[in-house]
Coordinates of C-alpha atoms in Angstrom, one line a residue:
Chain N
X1110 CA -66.9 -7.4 -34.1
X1111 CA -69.8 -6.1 -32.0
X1112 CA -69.2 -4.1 -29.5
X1113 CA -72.3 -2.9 -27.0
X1114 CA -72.5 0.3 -24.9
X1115 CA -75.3 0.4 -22.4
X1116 CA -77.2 3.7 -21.7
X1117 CA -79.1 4.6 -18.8
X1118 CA -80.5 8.0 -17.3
X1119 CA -78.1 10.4 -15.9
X1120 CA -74.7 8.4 -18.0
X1121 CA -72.1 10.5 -18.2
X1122 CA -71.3 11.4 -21.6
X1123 CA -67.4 11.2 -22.1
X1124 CA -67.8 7.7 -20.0
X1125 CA -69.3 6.4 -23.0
X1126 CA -68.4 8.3 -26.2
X1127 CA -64.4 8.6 -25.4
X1128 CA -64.3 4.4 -25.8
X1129 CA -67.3 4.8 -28.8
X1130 CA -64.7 7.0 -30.7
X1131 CA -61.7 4.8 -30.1
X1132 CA -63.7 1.3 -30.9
X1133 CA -65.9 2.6 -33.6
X1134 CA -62.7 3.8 -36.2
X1135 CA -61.2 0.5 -36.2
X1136 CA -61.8 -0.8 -39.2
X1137 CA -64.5 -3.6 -38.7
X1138 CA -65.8 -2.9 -35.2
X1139 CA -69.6 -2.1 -34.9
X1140 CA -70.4 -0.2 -31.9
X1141 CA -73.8 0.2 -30.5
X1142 CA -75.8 1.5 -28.1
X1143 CA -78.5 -0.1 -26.4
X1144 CA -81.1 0.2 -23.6
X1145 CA -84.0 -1.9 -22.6
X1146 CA -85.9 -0.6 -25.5
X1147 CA -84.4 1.5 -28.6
X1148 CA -84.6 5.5 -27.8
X1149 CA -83.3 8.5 -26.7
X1150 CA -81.5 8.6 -23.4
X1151 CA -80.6 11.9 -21.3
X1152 CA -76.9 12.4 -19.5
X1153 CA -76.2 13.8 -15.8
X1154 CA -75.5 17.3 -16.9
X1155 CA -79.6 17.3 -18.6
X1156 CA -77.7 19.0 -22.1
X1157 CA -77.1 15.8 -24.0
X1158 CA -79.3 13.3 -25.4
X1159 CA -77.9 9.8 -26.8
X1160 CA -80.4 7.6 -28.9
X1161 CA -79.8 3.5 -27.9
X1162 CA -80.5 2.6 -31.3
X1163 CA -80.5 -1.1 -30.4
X1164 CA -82.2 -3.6 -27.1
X1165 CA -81.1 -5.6 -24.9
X1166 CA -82.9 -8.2 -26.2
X1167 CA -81.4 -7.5 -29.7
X1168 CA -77.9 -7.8 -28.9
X1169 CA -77.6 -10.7 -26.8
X1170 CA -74.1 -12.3 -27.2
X1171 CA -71.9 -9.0 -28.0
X1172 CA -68.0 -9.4 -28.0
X1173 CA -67.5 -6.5 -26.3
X1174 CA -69.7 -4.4 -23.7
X1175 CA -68.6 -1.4 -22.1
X1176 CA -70.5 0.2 -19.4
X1177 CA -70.5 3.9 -18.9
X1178 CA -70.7 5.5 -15.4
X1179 CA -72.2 8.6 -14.1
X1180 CA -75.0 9.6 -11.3
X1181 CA -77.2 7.3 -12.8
X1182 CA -75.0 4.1 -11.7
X1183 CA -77.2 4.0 -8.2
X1184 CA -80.2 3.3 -10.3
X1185 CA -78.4 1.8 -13.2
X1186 CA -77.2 -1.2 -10.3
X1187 CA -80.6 -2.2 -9.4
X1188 CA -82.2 -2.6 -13.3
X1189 CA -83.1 -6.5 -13.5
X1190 CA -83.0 -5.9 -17.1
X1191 CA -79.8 -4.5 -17.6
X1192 CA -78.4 -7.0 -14.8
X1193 CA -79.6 -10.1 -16.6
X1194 CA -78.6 -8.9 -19.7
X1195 CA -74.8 -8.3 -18.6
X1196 CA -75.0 -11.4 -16.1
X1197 CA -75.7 -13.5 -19.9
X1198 CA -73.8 -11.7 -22.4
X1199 CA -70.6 -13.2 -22.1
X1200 CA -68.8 -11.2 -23.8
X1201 CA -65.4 -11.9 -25.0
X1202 CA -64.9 -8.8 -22.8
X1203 CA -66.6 -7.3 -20.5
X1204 CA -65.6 -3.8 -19.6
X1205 CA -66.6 -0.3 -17.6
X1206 CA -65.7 3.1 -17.3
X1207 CA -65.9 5.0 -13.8
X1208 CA -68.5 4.4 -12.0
X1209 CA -69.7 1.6 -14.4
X1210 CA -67.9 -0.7 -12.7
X1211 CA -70.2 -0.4 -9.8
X1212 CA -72.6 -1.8 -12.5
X1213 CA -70.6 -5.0 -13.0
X1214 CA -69.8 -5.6 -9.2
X1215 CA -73.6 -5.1 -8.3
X1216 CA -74.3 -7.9 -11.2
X1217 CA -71.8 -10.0 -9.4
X1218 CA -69.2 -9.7 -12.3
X1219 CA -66.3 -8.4 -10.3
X1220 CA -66.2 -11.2 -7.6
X1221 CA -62.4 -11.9 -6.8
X1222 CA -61.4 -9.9 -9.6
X1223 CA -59.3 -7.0 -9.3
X1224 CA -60.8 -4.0 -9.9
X1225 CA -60.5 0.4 -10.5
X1226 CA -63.6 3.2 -10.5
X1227 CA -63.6 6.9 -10.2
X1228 CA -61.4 7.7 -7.6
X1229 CA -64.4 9.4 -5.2
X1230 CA -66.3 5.4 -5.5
X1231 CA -63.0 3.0 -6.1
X1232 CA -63.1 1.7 -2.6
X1233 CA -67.0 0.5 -2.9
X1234 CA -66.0 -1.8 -5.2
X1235 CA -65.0 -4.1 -1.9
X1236 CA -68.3 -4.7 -0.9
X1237 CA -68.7 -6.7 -3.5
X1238 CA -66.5 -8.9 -3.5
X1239 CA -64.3 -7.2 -5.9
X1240 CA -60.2 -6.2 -4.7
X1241 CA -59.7 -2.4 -5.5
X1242 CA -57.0 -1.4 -7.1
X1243 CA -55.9 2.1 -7.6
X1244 CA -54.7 2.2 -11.5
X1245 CA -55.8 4.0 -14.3
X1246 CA -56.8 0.9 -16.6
X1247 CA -57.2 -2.8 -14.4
X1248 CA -57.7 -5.8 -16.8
X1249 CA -58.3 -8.8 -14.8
X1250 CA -58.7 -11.9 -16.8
X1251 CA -61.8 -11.1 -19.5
X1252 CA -62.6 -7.8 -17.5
X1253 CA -61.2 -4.2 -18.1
X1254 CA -62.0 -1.8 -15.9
X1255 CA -61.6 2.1 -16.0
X1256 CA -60.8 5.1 -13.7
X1257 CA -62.8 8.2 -13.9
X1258 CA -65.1 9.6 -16.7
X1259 CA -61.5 10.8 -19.2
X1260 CA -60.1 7.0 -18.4
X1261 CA -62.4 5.7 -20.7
X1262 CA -60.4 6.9 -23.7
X1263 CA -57.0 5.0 -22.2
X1264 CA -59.0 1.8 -21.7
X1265 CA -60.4 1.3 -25.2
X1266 CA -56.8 1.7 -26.7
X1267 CA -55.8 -0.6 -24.4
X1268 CA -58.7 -3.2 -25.2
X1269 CA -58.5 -2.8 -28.8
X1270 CA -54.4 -3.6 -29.0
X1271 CA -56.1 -6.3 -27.1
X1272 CA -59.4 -7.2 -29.6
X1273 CA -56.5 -6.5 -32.8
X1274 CA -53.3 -5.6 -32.3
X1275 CA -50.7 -2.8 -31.3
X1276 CA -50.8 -0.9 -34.6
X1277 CA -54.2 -0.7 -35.0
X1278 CA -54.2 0.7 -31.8
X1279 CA -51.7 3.1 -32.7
X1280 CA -53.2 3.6 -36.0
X1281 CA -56.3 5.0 -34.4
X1282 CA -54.5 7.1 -31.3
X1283 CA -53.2 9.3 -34.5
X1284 CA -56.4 9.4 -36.1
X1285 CA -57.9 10.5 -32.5
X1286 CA -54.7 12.8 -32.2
X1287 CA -54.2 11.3 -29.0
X1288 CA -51.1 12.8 -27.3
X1289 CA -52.9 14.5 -24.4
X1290 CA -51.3 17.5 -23.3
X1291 CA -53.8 19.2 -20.2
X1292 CA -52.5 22.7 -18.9
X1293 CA -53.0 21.1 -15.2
X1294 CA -52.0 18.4 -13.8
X1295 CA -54.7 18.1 -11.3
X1296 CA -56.5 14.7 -12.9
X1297 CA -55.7 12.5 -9.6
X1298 CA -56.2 13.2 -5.9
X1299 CA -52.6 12.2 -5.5
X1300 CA -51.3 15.5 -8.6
X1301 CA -54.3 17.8 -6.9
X1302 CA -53.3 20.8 -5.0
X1303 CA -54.7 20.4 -1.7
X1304 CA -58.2 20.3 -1.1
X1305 CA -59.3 20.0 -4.7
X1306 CA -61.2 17.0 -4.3
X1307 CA -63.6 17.9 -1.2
X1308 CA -64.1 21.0 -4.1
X1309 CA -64.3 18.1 -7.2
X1310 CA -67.1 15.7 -5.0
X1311 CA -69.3 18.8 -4.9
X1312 CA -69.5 19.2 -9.2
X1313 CA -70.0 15.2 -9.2
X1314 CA -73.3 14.5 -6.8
Chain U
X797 CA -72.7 31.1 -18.9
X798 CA -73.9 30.3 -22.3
X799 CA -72.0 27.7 -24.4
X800 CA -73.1 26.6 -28.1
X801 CA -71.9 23.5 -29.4
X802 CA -73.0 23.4 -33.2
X803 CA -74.0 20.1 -34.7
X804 CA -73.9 19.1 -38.6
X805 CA -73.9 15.9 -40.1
X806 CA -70.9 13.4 -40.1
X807 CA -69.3 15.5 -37.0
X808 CA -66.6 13.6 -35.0
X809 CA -68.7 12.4 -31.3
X810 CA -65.0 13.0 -29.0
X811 CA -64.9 16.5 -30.7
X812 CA -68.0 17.7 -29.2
X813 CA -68.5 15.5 -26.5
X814 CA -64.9 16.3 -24.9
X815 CA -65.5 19.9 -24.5
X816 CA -69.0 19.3 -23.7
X817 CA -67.9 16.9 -20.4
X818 CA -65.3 19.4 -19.3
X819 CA -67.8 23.3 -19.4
X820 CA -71.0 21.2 -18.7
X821 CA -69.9 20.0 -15.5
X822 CA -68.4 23.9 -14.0
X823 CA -70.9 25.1 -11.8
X824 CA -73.4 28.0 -14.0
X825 CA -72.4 27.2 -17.2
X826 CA -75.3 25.6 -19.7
X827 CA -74.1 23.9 -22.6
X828 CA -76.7 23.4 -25.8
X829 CA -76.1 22.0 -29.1
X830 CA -77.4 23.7 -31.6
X831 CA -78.6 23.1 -35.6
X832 CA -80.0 24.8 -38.0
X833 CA -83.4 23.4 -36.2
X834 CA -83.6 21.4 -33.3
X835 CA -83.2 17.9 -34.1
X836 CA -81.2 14.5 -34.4
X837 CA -77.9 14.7 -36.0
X838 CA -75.8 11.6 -36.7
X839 CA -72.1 11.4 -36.8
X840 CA -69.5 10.2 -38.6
X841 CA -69.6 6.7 -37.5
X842 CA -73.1 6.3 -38.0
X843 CA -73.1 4.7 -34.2
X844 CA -74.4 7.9 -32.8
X845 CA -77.3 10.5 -32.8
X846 CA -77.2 13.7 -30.8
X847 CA -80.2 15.7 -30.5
X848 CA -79.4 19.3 -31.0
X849 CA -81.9 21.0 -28.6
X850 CA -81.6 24.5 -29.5
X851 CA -81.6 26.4 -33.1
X852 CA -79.3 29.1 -34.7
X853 CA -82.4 31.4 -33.9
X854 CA -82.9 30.3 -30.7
X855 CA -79.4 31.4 -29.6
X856 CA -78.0 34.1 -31.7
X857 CA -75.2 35.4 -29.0
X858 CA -73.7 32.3 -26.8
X859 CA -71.0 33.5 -24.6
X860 CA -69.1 30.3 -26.4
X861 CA -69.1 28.5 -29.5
X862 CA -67.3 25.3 -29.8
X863 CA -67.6 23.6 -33.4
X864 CA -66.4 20.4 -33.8
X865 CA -64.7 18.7 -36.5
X866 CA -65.0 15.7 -38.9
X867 CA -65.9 14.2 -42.3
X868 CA -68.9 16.1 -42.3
X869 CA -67.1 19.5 -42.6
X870 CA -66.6 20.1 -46.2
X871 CA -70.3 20.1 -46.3
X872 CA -70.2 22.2 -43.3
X873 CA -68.1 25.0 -44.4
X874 CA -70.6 25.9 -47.2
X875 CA -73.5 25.6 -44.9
X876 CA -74.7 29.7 -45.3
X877 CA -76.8 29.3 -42.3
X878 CA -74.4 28.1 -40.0
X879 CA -71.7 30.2 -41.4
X880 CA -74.3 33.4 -41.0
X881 CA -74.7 32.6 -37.5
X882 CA -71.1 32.1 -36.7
X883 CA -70.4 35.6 -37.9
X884 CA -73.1 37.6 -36.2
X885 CA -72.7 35.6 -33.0
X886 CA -69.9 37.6 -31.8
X887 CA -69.2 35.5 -28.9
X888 CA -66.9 35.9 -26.3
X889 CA -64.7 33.0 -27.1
X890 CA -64.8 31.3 -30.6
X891 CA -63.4 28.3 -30.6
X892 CA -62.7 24.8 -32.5
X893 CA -61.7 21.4 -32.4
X894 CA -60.0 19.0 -34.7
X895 CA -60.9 20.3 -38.4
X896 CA -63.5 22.3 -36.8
X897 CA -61.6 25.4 -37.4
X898 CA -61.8 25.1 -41.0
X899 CA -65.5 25.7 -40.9
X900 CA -64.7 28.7 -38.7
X901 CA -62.1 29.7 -41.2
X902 CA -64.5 29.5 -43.9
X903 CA -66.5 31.9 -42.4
X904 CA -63.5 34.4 -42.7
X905 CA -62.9 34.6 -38.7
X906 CA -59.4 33.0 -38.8
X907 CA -57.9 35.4 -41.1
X908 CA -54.8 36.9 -39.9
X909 CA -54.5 34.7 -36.9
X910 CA -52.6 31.9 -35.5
X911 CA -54.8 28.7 -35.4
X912 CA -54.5 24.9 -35.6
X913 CA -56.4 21.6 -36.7
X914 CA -56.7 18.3 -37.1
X915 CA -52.8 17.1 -38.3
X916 CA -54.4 16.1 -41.8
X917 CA -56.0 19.2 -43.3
X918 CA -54.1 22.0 -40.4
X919 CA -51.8 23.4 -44.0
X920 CA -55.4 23.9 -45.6
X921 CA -55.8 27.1 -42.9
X922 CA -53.3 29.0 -45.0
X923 CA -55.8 29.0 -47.8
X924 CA -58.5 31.1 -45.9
X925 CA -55.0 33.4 -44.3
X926 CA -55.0 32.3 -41.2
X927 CA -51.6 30.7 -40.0
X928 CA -51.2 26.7 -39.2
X929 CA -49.4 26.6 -36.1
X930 CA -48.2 22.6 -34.9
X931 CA -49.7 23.2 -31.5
X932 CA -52.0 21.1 -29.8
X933 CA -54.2 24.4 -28.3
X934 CA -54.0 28.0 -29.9
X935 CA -54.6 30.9 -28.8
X936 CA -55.4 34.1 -30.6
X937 CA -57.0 37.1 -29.0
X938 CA -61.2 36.0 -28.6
X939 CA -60.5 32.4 -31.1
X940 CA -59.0 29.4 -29.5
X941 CA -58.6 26.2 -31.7
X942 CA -57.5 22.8 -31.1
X943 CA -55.5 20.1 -32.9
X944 CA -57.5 16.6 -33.7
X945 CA -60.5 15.0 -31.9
X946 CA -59.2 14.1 -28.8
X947 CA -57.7 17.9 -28.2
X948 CA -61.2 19.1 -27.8
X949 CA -60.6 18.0 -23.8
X950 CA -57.0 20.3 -23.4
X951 CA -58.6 22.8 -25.4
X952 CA -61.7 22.8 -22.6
X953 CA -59.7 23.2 -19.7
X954 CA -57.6 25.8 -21.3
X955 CA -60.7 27.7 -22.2
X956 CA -62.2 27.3 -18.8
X957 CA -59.2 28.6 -16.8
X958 CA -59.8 32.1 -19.1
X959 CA -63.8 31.7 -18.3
X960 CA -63.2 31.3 -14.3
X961 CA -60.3 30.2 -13.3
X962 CA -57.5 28.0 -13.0
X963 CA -58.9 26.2 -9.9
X964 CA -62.4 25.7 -11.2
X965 CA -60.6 24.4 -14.4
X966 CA -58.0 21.9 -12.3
X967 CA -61.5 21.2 -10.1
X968 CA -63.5 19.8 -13.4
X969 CA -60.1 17.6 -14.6
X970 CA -59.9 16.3 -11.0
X971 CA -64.1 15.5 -11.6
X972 CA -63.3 13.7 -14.6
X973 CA -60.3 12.0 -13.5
X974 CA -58.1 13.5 -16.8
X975 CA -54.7 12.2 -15.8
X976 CA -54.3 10.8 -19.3
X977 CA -52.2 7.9 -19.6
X978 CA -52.1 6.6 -23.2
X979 CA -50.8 2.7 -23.5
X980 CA -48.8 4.1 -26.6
X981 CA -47.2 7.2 -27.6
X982 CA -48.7 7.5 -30.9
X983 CA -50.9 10.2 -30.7
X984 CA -49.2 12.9 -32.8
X985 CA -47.1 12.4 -36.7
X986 CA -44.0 13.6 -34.8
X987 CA -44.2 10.5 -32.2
X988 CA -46.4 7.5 -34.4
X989 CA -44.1 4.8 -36.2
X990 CA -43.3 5.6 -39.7
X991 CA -45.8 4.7 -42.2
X992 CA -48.9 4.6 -39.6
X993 CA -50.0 8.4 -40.5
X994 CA -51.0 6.8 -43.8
X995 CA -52.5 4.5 -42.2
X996 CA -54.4 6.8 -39.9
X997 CA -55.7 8.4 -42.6
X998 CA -57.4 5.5 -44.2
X999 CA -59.5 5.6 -41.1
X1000 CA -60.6 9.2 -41.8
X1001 CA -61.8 9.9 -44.7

């Protein structure tokens, strides 16, 4: 089971490595990650630096690709390469993680599907094509999409009960220690006190 | 703001990455990871390479340290040049995630205090006299440590909300979107099936 994660500059690191974790301890899932050319690619923050150790080209037909969001999604949108490479994968499943799914619906994935983002993008999603839906995991068909950056983590269980089955889910939610537990409850603009996420859009551009 | 994230071979990705996401995106505060030289390091997946940027030498006094956890820390807690440079750092805020806090036990800084760790090895604290505690963030005067992997996250905002505040900590889980919403409730020994622990454990070691 082969499972690609696409990097680009400015990715936001949790985006990808929260669903990396989760994938990559099942037992038989290979997760890589993979750019237009093998090497080392740089997050929004500037402090973190991923190597893609595979291409594009090198991983044509993956069973699973996930694609991270970030700053970088503007950019990421308009790649041809990373475009035609998602547009003829055909994955068994084709996934994102916040802003990611920008990514798919620019690539013309997310046409008449329904669809989630980060909360501050969710509502682009409609021009193109896609129906917006705010939830925390969406799985349309052969798509699963992601909320926010931390959603990521939530998804991959969710695909993976999917890919294998319930227990092996569960099985690696306790080897993750999964039972989240945040001293807030501040993770939505709906739980937010007041005015948070005028204050939240500001750490995000 | 400083903030140190040591890196050794076979660490866990979510352990760093998590707390990583959460102080790298709070406004003045610089996150590096750090090695014994600057460098790749590769985890315990074998999926991923991080590329510490900074050296032990290079920072000697971080206003943070975070150490992850994972596979790689039995090796790890007899590094002398890591352990040397956790002792003389005298940081503001040591702190841990998953099994993580053995290394910093090993160094001799959780003796006599309350700490936690990854559910699998958390008894083996007792052995360096610091006291397991079945909490999923603890806090003991300067050290805060974390339970497993995905506790790295909690463990962040907690420590954040004692760096700043509680509404720059709320305004980074809003950022990220950290409204976790797991498909199971398996995330902890106490709330997993019977028999999966075993199971889990197959996946870690």
């Amino acid at each position: 089971m082969h499972v690609a994660i696409p990097l680009y500059p400015r990715f936001t690191a949790l985006d990808a490595v929260g669903p990396y974790t989760v994938l990559g301890f099942a037992p038989g899932v290979t997760v890589t990650f993979v750019a237009a050319a093998p090497g080392p690619v740089t997050d929004d923050l500037g402090g973190l630096t991923l190597t893609a150790t595979g291409a594009y080209a090198g991983l044509p037909h993956p069973d699973v690709i996930v694609v991270p969001g970030g700053p970088g999604t503007a950019e990421a949108m308009r790649d041809p390469q990373l475009r035609d490479w998602l547009v003829a994968a055909r994955p068994r499943w084709t996934t994102s993680v916040c802003s990611g799914s920008l990514v798919l619906a620019a690539a013309g994935l997310l046409r008449g599907r329904r669809a989630t983002s980060h909360w501050a993008v969710r509502d682009a999603l409609a021009g193109f094509g896609a129906e917006p839906v705010e939830q925390r995991v969406v799985t349309d068909g052969p798509v699963i999409t992601a909320a926010g950056v931390s959603a990521g983590i939530d998804m991959a269980l969710t695909l993976l009960a999917r890919l294998r089955d319930d227990e092996t889910a569960q099985t690696v939610q306790l080897a993750i220690e999964y039972a989240p537990d945040p001293p807030f409850t501040a993770g939505s603009p709906r739980s937010a006190p007041p005015g948070l996420a005028e204050r939240a859009l500001t750490l995000i551009r």
